[in-house]
Tab-separated table of C-alpha atoms (C1' of nucleotides) in Angstrom:
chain	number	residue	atom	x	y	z
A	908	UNK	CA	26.664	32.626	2.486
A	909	UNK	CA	22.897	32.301	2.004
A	910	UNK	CA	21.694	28.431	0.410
A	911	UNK	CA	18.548	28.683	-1.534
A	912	UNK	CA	17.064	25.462	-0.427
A	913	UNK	CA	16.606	24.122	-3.480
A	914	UNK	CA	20.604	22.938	-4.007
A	915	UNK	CA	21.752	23.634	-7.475
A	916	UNK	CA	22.935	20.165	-8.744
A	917	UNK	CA	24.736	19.294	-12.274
A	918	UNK	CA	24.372	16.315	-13.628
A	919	UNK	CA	26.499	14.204	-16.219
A	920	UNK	CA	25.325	11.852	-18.855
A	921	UNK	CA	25.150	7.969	-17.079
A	922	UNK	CA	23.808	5.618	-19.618
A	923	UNK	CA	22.380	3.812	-16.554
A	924	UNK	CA	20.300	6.278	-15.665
A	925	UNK	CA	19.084	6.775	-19.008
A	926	UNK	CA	18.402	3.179	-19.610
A	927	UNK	CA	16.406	3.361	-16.308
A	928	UNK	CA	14.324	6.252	-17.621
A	929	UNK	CA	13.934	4.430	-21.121
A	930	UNK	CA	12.358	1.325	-19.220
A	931	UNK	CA	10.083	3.181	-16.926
A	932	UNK	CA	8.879	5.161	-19.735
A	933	UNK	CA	7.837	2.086	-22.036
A	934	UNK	CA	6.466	0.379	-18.960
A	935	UNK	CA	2.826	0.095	-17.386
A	936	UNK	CA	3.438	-2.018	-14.801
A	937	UNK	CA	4.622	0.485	-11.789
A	938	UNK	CA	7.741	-1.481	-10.651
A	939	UNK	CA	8.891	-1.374	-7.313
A	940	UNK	CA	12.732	-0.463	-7.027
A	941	UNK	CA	13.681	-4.425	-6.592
A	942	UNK	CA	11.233	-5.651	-9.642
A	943	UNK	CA	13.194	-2.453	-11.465
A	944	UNK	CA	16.715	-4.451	-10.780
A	945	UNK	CA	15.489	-7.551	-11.315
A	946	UNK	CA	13.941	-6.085	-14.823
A	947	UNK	CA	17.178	-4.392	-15.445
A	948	UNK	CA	19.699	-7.267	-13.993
A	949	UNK	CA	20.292	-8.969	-17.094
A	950	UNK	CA	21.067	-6.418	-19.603
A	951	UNK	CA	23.102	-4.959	-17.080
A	952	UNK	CA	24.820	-7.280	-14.699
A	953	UNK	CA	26.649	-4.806	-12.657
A	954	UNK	CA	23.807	-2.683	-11.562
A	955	UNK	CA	23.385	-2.215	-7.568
A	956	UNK	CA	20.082	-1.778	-6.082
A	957	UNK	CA	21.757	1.309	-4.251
A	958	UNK	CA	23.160	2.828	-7.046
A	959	UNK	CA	19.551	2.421	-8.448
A	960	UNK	CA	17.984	3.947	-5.970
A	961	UNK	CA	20.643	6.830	-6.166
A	962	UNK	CA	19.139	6.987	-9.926
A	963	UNK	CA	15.686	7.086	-9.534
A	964	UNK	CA	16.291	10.064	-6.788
A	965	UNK	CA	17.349	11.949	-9.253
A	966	UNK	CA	15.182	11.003	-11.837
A	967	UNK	CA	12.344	11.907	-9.900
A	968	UNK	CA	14.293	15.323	-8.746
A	969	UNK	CA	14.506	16.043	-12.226
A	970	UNK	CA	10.495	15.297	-13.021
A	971	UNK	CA	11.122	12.765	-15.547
A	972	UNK	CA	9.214	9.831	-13.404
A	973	UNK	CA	7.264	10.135	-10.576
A	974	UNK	CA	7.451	7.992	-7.087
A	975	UNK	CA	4.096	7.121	-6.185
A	976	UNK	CA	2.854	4.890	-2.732
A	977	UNK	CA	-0.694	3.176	-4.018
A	978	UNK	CA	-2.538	1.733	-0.853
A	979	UNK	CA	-2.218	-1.575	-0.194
A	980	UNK	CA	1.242	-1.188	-1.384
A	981	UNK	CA	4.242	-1.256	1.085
A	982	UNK	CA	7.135	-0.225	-1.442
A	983	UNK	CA	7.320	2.829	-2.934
A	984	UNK	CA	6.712	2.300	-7.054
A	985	UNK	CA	7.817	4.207	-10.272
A	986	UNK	CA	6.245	5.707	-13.072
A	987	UNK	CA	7.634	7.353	-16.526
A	988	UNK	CA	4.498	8.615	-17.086
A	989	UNK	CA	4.596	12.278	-16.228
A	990	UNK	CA	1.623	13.803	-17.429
A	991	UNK	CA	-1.429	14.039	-14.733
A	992	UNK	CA	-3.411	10.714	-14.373
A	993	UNK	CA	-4.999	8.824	-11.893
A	994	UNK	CA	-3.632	5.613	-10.781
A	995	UNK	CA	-6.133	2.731	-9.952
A	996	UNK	CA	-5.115	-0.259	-7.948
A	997	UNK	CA	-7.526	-3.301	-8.403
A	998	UNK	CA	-7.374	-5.348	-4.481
A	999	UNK	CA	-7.961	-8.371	-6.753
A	1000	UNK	CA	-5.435	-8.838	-9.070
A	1001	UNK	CA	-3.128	-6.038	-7.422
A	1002	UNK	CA	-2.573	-4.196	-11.105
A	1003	UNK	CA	-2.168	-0.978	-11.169
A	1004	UNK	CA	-4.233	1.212	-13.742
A	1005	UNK	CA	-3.311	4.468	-15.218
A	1006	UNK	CA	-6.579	6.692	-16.137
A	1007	UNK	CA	-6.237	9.860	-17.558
A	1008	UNK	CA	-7.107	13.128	-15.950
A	1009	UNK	CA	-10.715	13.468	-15.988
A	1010	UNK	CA	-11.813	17.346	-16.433
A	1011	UNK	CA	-13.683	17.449	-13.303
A	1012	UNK	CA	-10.754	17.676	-11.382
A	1013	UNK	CA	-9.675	20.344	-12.632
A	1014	UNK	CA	-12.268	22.577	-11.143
A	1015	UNK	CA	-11.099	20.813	-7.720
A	1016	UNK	CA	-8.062	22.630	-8.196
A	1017	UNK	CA	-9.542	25.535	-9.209
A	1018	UNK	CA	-11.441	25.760	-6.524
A	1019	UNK	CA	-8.235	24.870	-4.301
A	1020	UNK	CA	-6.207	28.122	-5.566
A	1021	UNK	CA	-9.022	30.170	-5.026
A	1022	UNK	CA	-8.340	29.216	-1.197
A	1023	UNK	CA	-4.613	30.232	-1.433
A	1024	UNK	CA	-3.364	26.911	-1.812
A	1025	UNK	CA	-1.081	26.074	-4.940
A	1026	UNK	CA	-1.095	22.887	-5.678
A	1027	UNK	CA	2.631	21.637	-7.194
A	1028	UNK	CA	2.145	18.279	-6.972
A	1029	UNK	CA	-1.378	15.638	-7.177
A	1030	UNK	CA	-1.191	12.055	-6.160
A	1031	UNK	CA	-4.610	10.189	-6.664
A	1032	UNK	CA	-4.623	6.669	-6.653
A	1033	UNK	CA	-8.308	4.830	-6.013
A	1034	UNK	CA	-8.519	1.351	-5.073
A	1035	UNK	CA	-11.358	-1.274	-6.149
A	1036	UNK	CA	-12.327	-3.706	-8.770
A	1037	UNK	CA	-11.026	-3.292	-12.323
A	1038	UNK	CA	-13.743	-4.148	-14.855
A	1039	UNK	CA	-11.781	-7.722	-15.388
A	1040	UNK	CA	-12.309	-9.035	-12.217
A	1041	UNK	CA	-15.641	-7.906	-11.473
A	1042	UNK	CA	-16.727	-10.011	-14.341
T	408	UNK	CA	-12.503	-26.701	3.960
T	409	UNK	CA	-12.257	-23.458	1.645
T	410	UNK	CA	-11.166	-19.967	3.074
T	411	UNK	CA	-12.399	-17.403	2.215
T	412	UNK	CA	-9.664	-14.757	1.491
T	413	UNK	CA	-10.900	-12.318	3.981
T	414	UNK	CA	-10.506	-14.568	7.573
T	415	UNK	CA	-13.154	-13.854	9.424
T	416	UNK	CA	-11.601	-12.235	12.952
T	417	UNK	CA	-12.755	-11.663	16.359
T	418	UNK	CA	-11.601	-8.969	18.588
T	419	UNK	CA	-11.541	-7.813	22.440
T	420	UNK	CA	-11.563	-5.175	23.888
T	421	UNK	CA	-8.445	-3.631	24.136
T	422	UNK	CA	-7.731	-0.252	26.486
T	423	UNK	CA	-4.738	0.531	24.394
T	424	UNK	CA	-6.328	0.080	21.437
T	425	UNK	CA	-9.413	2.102	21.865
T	426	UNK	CA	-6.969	4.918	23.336
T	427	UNK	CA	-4.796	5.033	20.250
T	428	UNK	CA	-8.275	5.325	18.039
T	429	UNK	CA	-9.469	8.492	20.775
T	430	UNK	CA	-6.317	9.963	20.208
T	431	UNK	CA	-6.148	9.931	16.318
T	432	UNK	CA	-9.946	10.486	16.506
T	433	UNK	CA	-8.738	13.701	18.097
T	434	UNK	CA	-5.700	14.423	16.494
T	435	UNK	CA	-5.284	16.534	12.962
T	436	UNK	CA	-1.695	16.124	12.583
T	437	UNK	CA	-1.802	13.033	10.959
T	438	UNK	CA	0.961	11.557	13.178
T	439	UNK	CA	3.513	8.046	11.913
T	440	UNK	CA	3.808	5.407	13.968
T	441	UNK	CA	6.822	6.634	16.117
T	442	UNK	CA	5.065	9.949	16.761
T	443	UNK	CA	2.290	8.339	17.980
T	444	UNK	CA	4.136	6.212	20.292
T	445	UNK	CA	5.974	9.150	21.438
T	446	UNK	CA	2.654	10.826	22.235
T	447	UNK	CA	0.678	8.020	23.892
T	448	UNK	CA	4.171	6.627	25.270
T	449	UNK	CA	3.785	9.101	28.475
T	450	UNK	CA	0.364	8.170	29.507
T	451	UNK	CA	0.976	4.645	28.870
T	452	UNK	CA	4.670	3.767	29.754
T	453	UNK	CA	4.067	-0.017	29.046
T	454	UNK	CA	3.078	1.035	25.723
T	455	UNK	CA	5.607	-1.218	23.052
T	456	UNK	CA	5.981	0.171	18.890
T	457	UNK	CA	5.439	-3.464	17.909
T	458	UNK	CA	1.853	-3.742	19.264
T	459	UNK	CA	1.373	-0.064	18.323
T	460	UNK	CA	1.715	-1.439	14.565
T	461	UNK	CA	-0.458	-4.374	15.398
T	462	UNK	CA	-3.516	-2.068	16.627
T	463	UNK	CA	-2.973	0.178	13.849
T	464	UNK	CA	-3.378	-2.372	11.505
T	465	UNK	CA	-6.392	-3.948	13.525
T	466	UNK	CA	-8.118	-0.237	13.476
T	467	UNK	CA	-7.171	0.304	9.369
T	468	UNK	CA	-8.717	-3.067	8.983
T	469	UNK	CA	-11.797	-2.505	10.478
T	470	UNK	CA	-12.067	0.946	8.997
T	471	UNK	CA	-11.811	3.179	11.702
T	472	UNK	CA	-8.761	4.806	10.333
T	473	UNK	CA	-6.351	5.214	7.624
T	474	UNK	CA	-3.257	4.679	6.582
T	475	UNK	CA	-2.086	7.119	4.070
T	476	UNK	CA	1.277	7.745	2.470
T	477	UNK	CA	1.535	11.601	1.481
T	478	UNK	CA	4.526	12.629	-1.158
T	479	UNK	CA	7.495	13.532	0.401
T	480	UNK	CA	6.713	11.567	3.251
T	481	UNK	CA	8.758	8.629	3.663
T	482	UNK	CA	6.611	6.793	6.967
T	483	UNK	CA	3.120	5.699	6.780
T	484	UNK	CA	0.801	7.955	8.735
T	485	UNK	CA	-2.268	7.926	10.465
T	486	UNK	CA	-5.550	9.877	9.703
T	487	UNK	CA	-8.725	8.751	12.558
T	488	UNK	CA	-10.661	10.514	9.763
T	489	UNK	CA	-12.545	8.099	7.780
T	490	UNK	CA	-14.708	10.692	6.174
T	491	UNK	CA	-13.326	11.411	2.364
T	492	UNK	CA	-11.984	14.036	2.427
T	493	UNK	CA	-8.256	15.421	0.663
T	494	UNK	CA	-5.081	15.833	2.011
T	495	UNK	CA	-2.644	18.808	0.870
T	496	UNK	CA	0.981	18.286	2.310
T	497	UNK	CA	2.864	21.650	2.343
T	498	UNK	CA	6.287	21.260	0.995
T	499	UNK	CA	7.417	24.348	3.053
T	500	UNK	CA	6.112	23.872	6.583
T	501	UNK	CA	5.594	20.101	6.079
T	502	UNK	CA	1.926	20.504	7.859
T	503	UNK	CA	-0.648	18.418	6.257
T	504	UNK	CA	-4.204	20.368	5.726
T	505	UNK	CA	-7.647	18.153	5.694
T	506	UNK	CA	-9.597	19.439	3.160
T	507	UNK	CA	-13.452	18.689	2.383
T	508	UNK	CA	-14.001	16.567	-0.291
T	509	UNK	CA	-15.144	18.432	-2.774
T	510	UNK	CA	-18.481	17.690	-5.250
T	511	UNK	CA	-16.519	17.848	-8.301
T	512	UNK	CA	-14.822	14.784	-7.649
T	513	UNK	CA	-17.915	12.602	-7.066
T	514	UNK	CA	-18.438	13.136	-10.812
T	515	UNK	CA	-15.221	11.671	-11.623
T	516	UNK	CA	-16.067	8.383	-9.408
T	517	UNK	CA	-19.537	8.279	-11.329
T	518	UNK	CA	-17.393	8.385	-14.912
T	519	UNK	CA	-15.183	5.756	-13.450
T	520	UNK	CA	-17.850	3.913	-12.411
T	521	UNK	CA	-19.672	3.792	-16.141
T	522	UNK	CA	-16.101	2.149	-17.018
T	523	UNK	CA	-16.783	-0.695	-15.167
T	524	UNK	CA	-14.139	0.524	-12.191
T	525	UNK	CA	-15.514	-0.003	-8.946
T	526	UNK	CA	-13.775	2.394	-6.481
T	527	UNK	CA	-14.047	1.404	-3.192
T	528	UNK	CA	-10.914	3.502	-1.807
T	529	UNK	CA	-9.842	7.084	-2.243
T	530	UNK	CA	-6.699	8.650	-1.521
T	531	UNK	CA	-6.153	11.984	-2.634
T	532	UNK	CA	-2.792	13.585	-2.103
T	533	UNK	CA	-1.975	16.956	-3.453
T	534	UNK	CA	1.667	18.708	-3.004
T	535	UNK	CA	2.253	22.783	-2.716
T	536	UNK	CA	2.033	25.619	-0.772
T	537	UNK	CA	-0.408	26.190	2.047
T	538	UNK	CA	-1.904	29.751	2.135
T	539	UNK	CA	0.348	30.686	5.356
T	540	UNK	CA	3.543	30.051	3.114
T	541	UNK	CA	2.614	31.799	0.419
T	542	UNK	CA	1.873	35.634	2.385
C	903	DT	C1'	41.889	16.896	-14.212
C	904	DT	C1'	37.572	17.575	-11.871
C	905	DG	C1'	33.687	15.970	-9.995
C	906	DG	C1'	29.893	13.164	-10.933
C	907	DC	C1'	28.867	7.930	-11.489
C	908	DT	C1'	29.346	3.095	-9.974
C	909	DG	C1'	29.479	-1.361	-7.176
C	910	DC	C1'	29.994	-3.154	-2.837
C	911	DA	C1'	29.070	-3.553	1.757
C	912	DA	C1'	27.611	-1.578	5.974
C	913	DA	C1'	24.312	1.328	8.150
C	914	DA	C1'	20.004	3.525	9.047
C	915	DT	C1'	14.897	3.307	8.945
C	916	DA	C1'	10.599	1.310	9.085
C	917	DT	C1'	7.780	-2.542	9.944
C	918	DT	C1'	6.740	-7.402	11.178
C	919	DT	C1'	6.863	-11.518	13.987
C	920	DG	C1'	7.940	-15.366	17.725
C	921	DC	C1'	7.353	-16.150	22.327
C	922	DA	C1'	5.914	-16.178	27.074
C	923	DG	C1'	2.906	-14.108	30.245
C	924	DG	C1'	-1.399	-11.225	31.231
C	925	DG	C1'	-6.287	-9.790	30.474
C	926	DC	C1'	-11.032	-9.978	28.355
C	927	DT	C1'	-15.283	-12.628	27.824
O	168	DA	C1'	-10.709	-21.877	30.460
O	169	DG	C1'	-9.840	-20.222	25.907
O	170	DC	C1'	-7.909	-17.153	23.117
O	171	DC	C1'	-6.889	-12.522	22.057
O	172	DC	C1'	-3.714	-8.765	23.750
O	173	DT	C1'	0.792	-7.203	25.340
O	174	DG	C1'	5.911	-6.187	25.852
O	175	DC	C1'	10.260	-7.487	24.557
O	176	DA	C1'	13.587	-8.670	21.432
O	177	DA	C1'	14.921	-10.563	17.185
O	178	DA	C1'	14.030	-10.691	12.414
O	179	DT	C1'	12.623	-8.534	7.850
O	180	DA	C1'	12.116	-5.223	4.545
O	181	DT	C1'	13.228	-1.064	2.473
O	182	DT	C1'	16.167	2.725	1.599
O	183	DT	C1'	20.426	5.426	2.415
O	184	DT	C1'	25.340	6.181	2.707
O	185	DG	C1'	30.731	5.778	2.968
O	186	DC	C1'	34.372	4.530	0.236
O	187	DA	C1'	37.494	3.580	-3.529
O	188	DG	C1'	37.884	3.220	-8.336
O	189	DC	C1'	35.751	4.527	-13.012
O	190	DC	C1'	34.022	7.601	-16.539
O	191	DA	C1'	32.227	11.836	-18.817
O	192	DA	C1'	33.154	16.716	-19.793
DNA sequence: TTGGCTGCAAAATATTTGCAGGGCT
DNA sequence: AGCCCTGCAAATATTTTGCAGCCAA
């Protein structure tokens, strides 16, 4: 029998997981998977960092939060914020700031497809000084 | 006495080190650490992973390479590149393409810039098919 | 009832670091 | 000579996985 290699998974309703996806998606802070248990540790004292991790696999399968690896960063960190933006990572005070797509880019990818290449998937992240420390 | 937070260093010269810089400096495969070892491991048998890390981060320091982190990838890898420029991993064949950076984007950095963001670090990852895939 | 979901602990990966000896300047 | 560079091995850090019991459909 022939596998498509894209697996066909079903998935049931786990009030963990949805409480994970709740958090990421009110949150601007782009935790790391252990800030994400300690976050979550209280309200929910049985939670296992590698049942977490089995969560946020799938959350990210399923596009509803993105896993994104900022420079200067070692861990990978999470995002509930699905729509295209730019993430900005001040080497001062090690925040990480969303921006929202800015319309040049869009010819970049324009001018990308043009060249046969379609893009799925964009990770920008700049690094710098954010306005607050520069002053 | 006050530090600053960037300690000022001095280095050698170090055969191994300048090698490992040649090779990536040569290379377009953007390689991790254990695939460079494995490639530089034959000319240079003494050659240990640990120290391989500790050049790596002496070169990324000094700015002669970088360290990026595509998606999908889950090791750091190498790029002897330091010119901006974009990468595009293909989800199919797993190759990663260089492409030129591309004038569009310098607007964007000039719009960040008005915003008071001072970008001093790019890195541009984009996720997709690669024109060989697609035919 | 079936098969995904969970916690726990062990395992697998990836990267960093202490130490003793060797090499550059 | 002084101090960085090196290999080796041990230590960390991060992420994945096996297993047995639990829970949703």
């Amino acid at each position: 029998m022939i596998m498509n290699n894209s697996a066909i998974k079903s998935y049931r309703y786990s009030r963990q997981r949805q409480r994970i996806l709740e958090f990421l998606q009110d949150d601007f802070s782009h935790p790391s998977a252990l800030e994400l248990y300690q976050a979550l540790k209280p309200e929910m004292p049985s939670l296992s960092l590698g049942n977490l991790y089995r969560n946020l696999h799938i959350l990210e399968e399923q596009s509803l939060i993105l896993k994104i690896s900022p420079p200067g960063s070692n861990e990978d960190r999470y995002d509930g914020h699905v729509h295209q933006h730019i993430h900005f990572r001040c080497g001062s005070c090690h925040k990480i700031f969303d921006i929202d797509m800015l319309p040049d880019l869009k010819n970049t990818f324009h001018t990308l497809s043009q060249q046969g290449f379609t893009t799925q998937e964009m990770h920008i992240s700049l690094g710098g000084t954010c306005p607050n420390c520069a002053s």
